[in-house]
XYZ file of N, CA and C in Angstrom:
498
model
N 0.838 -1.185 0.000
C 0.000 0.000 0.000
C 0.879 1.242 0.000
N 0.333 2.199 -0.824
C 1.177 3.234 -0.797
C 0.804 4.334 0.341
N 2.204 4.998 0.840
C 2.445 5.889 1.899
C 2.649 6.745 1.344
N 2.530 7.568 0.062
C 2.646 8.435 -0.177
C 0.993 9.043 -0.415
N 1.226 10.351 0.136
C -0.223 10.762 0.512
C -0.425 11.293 -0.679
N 0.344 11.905 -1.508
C -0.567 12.583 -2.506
C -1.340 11.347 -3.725
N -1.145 10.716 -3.539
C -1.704 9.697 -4.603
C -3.142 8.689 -4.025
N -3.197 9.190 -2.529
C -4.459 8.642 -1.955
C -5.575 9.818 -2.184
N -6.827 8.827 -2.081
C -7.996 9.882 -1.991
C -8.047 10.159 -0.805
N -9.365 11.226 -0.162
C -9.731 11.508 1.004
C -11.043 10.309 0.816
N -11.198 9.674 2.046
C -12.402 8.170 2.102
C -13.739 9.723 2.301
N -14.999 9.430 1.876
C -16.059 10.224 2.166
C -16.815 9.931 3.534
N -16.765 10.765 4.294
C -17.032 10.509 5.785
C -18.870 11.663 6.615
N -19.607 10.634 7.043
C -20.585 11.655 7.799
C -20.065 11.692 9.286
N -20.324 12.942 9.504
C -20.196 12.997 11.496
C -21.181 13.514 12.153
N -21.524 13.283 13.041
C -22.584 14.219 14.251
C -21.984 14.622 15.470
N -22.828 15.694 15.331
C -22.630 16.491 16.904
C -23.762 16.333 17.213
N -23.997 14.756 18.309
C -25.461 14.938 19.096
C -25.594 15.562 20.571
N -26.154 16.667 20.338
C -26.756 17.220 21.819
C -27.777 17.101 22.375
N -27.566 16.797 23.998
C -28.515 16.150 25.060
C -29.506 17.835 24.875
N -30.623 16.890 25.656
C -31.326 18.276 26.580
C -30.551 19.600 26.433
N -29.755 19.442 27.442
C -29.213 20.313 28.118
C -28.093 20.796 27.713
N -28.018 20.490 26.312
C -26.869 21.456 25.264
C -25.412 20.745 25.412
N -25.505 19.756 26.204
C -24.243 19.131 26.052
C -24.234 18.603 25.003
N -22.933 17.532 24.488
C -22.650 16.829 22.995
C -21.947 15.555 23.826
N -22.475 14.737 22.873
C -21.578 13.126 23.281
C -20.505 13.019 22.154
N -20.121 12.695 23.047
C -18.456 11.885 22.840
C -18.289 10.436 22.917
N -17.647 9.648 22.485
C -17.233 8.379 22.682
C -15.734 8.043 22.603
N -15.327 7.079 23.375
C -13.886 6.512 23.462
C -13.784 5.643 22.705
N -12.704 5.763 21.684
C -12.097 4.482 21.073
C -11.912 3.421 21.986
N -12.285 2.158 21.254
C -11.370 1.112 22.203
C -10.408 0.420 21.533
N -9.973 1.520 20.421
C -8.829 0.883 20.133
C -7.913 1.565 19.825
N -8.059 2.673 20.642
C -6.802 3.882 20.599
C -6.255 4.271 21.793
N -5.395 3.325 22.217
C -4.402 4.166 23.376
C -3.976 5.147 23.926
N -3.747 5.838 24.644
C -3.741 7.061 25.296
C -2.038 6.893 25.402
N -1.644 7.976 25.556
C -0.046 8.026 26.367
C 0.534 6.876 27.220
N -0.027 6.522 28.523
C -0.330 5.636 29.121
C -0.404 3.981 28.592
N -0.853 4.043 27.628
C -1.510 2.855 26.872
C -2.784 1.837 27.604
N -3.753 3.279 28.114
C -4.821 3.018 28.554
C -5.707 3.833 27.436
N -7.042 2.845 27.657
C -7.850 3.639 26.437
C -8.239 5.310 26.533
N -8.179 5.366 25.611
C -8.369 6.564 24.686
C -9.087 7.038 23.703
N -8.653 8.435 23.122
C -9.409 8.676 22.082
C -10.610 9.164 22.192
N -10.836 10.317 22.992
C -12.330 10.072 22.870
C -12.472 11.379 21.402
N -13.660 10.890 20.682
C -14.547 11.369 19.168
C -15.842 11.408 19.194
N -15.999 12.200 18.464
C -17.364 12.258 17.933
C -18.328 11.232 16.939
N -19.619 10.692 17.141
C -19.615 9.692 15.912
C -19.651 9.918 14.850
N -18.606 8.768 13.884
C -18.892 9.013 12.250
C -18.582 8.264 11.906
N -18.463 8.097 10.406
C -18.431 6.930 9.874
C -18.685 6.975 8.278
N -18.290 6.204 7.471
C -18.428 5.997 5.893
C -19.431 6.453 5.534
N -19.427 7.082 4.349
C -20.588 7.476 3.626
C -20.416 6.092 2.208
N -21.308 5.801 2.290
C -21.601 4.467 0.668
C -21.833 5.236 0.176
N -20.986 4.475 -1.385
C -21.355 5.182 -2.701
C -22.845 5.459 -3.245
N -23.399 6.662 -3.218
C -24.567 7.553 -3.632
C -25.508 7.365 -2.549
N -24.932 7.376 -0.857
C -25.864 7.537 -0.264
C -26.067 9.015 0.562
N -27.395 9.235 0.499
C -27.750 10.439 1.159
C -26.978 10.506 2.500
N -25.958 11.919 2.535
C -25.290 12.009 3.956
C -26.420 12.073 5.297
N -27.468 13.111 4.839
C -28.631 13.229 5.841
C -29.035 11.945 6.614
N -29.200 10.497 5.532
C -29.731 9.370 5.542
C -28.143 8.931 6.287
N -26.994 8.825 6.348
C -26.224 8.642 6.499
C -25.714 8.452 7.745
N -26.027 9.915 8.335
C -25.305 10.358 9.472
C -26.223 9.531 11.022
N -27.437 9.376 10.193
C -28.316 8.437 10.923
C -28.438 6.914 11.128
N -27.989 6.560 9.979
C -27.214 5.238 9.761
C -26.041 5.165 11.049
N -25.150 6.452 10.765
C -24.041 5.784 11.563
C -24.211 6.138 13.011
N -25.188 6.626 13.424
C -25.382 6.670 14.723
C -26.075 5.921 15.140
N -27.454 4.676 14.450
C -27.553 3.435 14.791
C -26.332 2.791 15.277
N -25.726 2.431 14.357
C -24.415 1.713 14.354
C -23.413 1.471 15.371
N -23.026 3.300 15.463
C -22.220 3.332 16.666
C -22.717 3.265 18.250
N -23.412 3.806 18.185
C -24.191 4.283 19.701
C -25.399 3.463 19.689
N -26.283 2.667 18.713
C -27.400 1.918 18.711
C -28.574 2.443 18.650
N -28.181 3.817 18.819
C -29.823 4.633 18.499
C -29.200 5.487 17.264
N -30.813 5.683 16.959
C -30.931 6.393 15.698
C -31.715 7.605 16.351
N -32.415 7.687 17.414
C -33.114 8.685 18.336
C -32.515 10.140 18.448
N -33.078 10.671 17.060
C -32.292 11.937 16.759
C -32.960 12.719 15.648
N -32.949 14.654 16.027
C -33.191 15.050 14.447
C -32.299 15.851 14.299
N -32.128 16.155 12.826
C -31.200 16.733 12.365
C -31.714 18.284 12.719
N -30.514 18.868 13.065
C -30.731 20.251 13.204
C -29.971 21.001 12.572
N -29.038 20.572 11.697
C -28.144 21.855 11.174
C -27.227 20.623 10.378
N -26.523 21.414 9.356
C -25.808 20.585 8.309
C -24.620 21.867 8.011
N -23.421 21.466 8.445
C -22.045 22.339 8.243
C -22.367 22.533 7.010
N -22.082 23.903 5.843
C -22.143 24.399 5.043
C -21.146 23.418 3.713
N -19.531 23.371 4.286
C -18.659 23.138 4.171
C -18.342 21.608 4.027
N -17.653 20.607 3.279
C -17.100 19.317 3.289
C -15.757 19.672 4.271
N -15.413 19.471 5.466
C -14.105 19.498 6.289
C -13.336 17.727 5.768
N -11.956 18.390 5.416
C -10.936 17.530 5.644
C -9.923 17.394 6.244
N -9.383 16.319 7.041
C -7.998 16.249 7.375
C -7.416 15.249 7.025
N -6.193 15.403 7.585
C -5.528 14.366 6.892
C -4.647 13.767 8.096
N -4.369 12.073 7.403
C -4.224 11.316 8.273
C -2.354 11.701 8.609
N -1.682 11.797 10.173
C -0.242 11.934 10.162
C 0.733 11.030 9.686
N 1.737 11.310 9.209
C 2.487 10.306 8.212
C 2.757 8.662 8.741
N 2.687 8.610 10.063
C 2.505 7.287 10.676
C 1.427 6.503 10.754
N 0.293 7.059 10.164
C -0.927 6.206 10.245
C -1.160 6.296 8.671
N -0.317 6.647 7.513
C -0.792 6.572 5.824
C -0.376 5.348 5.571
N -1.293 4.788 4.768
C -0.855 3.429 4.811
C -0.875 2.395 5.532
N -2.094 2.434 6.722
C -2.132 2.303 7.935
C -3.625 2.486 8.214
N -3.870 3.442 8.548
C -5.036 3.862 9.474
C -6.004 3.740 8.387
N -7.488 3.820 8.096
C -8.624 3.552 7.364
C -8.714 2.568 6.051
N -7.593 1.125 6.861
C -7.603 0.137 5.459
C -6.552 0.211 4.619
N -5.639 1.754 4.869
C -4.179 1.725 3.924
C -4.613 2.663 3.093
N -6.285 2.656 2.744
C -6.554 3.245 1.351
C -6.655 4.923 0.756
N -6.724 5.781 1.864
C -7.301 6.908 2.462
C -5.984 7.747 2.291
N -5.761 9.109 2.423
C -4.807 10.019 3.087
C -5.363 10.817 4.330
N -6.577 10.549 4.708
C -7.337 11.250 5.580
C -8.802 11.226 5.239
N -9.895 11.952 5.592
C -11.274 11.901 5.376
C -12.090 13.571 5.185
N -12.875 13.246 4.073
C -13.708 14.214 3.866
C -14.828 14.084 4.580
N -15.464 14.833 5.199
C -16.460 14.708 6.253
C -17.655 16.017 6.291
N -18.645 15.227 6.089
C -20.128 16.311 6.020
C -20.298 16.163 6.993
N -20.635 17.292 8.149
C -20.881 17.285 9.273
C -22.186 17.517 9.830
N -22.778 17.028 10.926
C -24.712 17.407 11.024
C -24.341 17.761 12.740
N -24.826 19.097 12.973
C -25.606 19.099 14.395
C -26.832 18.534 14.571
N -27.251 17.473 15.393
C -28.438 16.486 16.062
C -29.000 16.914 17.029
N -30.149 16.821 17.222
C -31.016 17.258 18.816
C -31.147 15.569 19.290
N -30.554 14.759 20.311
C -30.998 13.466 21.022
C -32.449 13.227 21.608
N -33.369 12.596 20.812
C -34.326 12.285 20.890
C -34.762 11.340 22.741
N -33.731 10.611 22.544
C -33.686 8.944 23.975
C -33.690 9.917 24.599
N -33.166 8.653 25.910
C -32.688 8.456 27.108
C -31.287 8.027 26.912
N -30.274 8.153 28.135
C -29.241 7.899 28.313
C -28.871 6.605 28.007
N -30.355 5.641 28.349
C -30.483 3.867 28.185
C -30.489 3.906 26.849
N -31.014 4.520 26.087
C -31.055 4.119 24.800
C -29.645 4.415 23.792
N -28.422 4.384 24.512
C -27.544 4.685 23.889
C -26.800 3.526 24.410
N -26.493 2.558 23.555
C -26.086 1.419 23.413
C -24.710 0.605 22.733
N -23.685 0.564 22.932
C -22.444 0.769 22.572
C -22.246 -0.641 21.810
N -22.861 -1.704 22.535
C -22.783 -2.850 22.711
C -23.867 -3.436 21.640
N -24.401 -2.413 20.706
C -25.115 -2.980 19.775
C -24.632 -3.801 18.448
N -23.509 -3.392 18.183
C -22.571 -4.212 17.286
C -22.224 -5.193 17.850
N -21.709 -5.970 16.645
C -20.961 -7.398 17.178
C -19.880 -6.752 17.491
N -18.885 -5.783 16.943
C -17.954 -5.257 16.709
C -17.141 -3.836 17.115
N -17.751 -3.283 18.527
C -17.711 -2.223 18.470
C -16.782 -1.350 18.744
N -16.632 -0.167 18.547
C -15.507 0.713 18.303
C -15.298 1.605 19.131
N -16.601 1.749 20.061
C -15.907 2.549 21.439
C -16.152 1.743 22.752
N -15.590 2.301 23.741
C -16.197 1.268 25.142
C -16.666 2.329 26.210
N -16.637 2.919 26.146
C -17.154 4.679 27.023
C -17.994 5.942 26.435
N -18.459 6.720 27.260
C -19.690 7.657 26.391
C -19.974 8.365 27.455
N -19.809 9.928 27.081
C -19.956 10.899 28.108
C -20.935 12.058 27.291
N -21.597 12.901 28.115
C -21.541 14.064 27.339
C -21.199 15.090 27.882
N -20.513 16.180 27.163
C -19.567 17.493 27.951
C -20.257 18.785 26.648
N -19.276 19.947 27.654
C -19.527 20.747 26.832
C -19.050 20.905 25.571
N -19.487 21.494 24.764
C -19.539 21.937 23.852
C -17.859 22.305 23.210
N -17.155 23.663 24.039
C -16.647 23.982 23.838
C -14.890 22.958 24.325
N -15.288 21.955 25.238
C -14.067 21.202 25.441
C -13.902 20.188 24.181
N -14.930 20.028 22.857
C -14.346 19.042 21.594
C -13.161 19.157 21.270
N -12.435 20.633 20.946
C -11.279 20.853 20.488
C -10.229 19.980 21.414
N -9.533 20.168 22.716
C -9.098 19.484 23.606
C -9.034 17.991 23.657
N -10.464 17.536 23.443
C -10.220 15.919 23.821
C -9.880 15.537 22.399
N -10.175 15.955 20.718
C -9.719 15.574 19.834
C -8.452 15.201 19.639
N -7.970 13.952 19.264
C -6.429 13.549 18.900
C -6.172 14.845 18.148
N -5.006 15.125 17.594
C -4.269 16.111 17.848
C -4.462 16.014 15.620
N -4.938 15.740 14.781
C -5.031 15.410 13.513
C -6.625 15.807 13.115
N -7.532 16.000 14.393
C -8.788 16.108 14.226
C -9.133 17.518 14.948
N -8.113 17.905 15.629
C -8.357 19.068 16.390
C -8.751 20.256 15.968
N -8.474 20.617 14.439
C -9.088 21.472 13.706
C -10.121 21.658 13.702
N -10.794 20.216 12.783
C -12.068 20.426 12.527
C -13.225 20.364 13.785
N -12.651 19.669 14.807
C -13.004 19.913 16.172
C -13.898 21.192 16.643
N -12.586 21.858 16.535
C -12.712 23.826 16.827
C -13.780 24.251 15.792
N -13.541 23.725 14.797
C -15.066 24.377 13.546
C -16.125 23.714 14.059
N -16.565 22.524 14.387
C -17.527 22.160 14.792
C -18.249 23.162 15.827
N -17.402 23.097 17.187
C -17.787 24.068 18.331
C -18.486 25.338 17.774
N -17.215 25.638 17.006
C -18.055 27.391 16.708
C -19.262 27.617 15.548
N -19.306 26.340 14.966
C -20.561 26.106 13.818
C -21.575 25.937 14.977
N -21.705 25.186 15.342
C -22.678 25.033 16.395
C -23.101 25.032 17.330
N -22.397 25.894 18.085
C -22.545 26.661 19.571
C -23.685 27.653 20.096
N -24.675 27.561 18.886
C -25.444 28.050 19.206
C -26.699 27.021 19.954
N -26.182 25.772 19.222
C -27.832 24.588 19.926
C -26.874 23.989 21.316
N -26.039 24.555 21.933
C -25.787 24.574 23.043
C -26.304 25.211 24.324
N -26.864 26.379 23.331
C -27.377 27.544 24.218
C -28.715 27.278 24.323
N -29.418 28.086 25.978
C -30.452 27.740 25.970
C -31.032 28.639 26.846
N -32.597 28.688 26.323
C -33.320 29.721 26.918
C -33.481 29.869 28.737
């Protein structure tokens, strides 16, 4: 597989920012990303592949079944913008299958429909985080690995407004 980034595509990626009630946003921990320590880590936002010619809207809902087990959500806002980053030279060739240089990503702010119960980690055979919090808003930038931290900070300030509350 090639490590040279300019000859990879960006993989097409949906994400959400789902917020509770109370204007917080969930997060989830990799469980398969180590921390300093080499205790788990990672905590992200959910996302996940977009399939070829599928609606991101339809998408972003898909992958929050998936990840978290609920789909208990509406869309409230859709980033203007496709955000990309790119993967650091130790994970090209490596990180998303080898195939990728990083990910293009349509982003959705969510209003959380559930309960706390209805967020289910353990709904895959396979799953990809083992922890789930929700925080503010403005700490995404911070807990993002240090490759995602950008688009992190755009998220916050795209949507810092369905944080706020009457």
């Amino acid at each position: 597989m090639s490590r040279d980034r300019s000859l990879l595509p960006y993989r097409p990626n949906v994400g959400a920012v789902l917020f509770a009630p109370d204007g917080r946003v969930l997060v989830c921990r990799r469980a398969d990303l180590p921390n300093a320590e080499g205790a788990p880590g990672g905590w992200q936002l959910p996302q996940g592949g977009l399939d070829e010619g599928e609606d991101p809207r339809s998408a972003v809902l898909r992958e929050l079944a998936e990840e978290i087990g609920t789909d208990r959500a509406e869309i409230l806002a859709e980033h203007p913008d496709w955000l990309t980053y790119d993967l650091p030279p130790r994970l090209v060739g490596v990180a998303l299958g080898g195939r990728y240089r990083g990910q293009r990503q349509k982003w959705f702010a969510l209003r959380f429909l559930g309960t706390d119960a209805d967020i289910r980690l353990d709904a895959d055979p396979h799953p990809e985080f083992d922890a789930w919090r929700w925080v503010p808003i403005e700490d995404l930038p911070a807990l993002a690995v240090d490759f995602k931290r950008d688009i992190y900070a755009e998220l916050a300030r795209a949507f810092a407004r369905f944080a706020r509350h009457d």
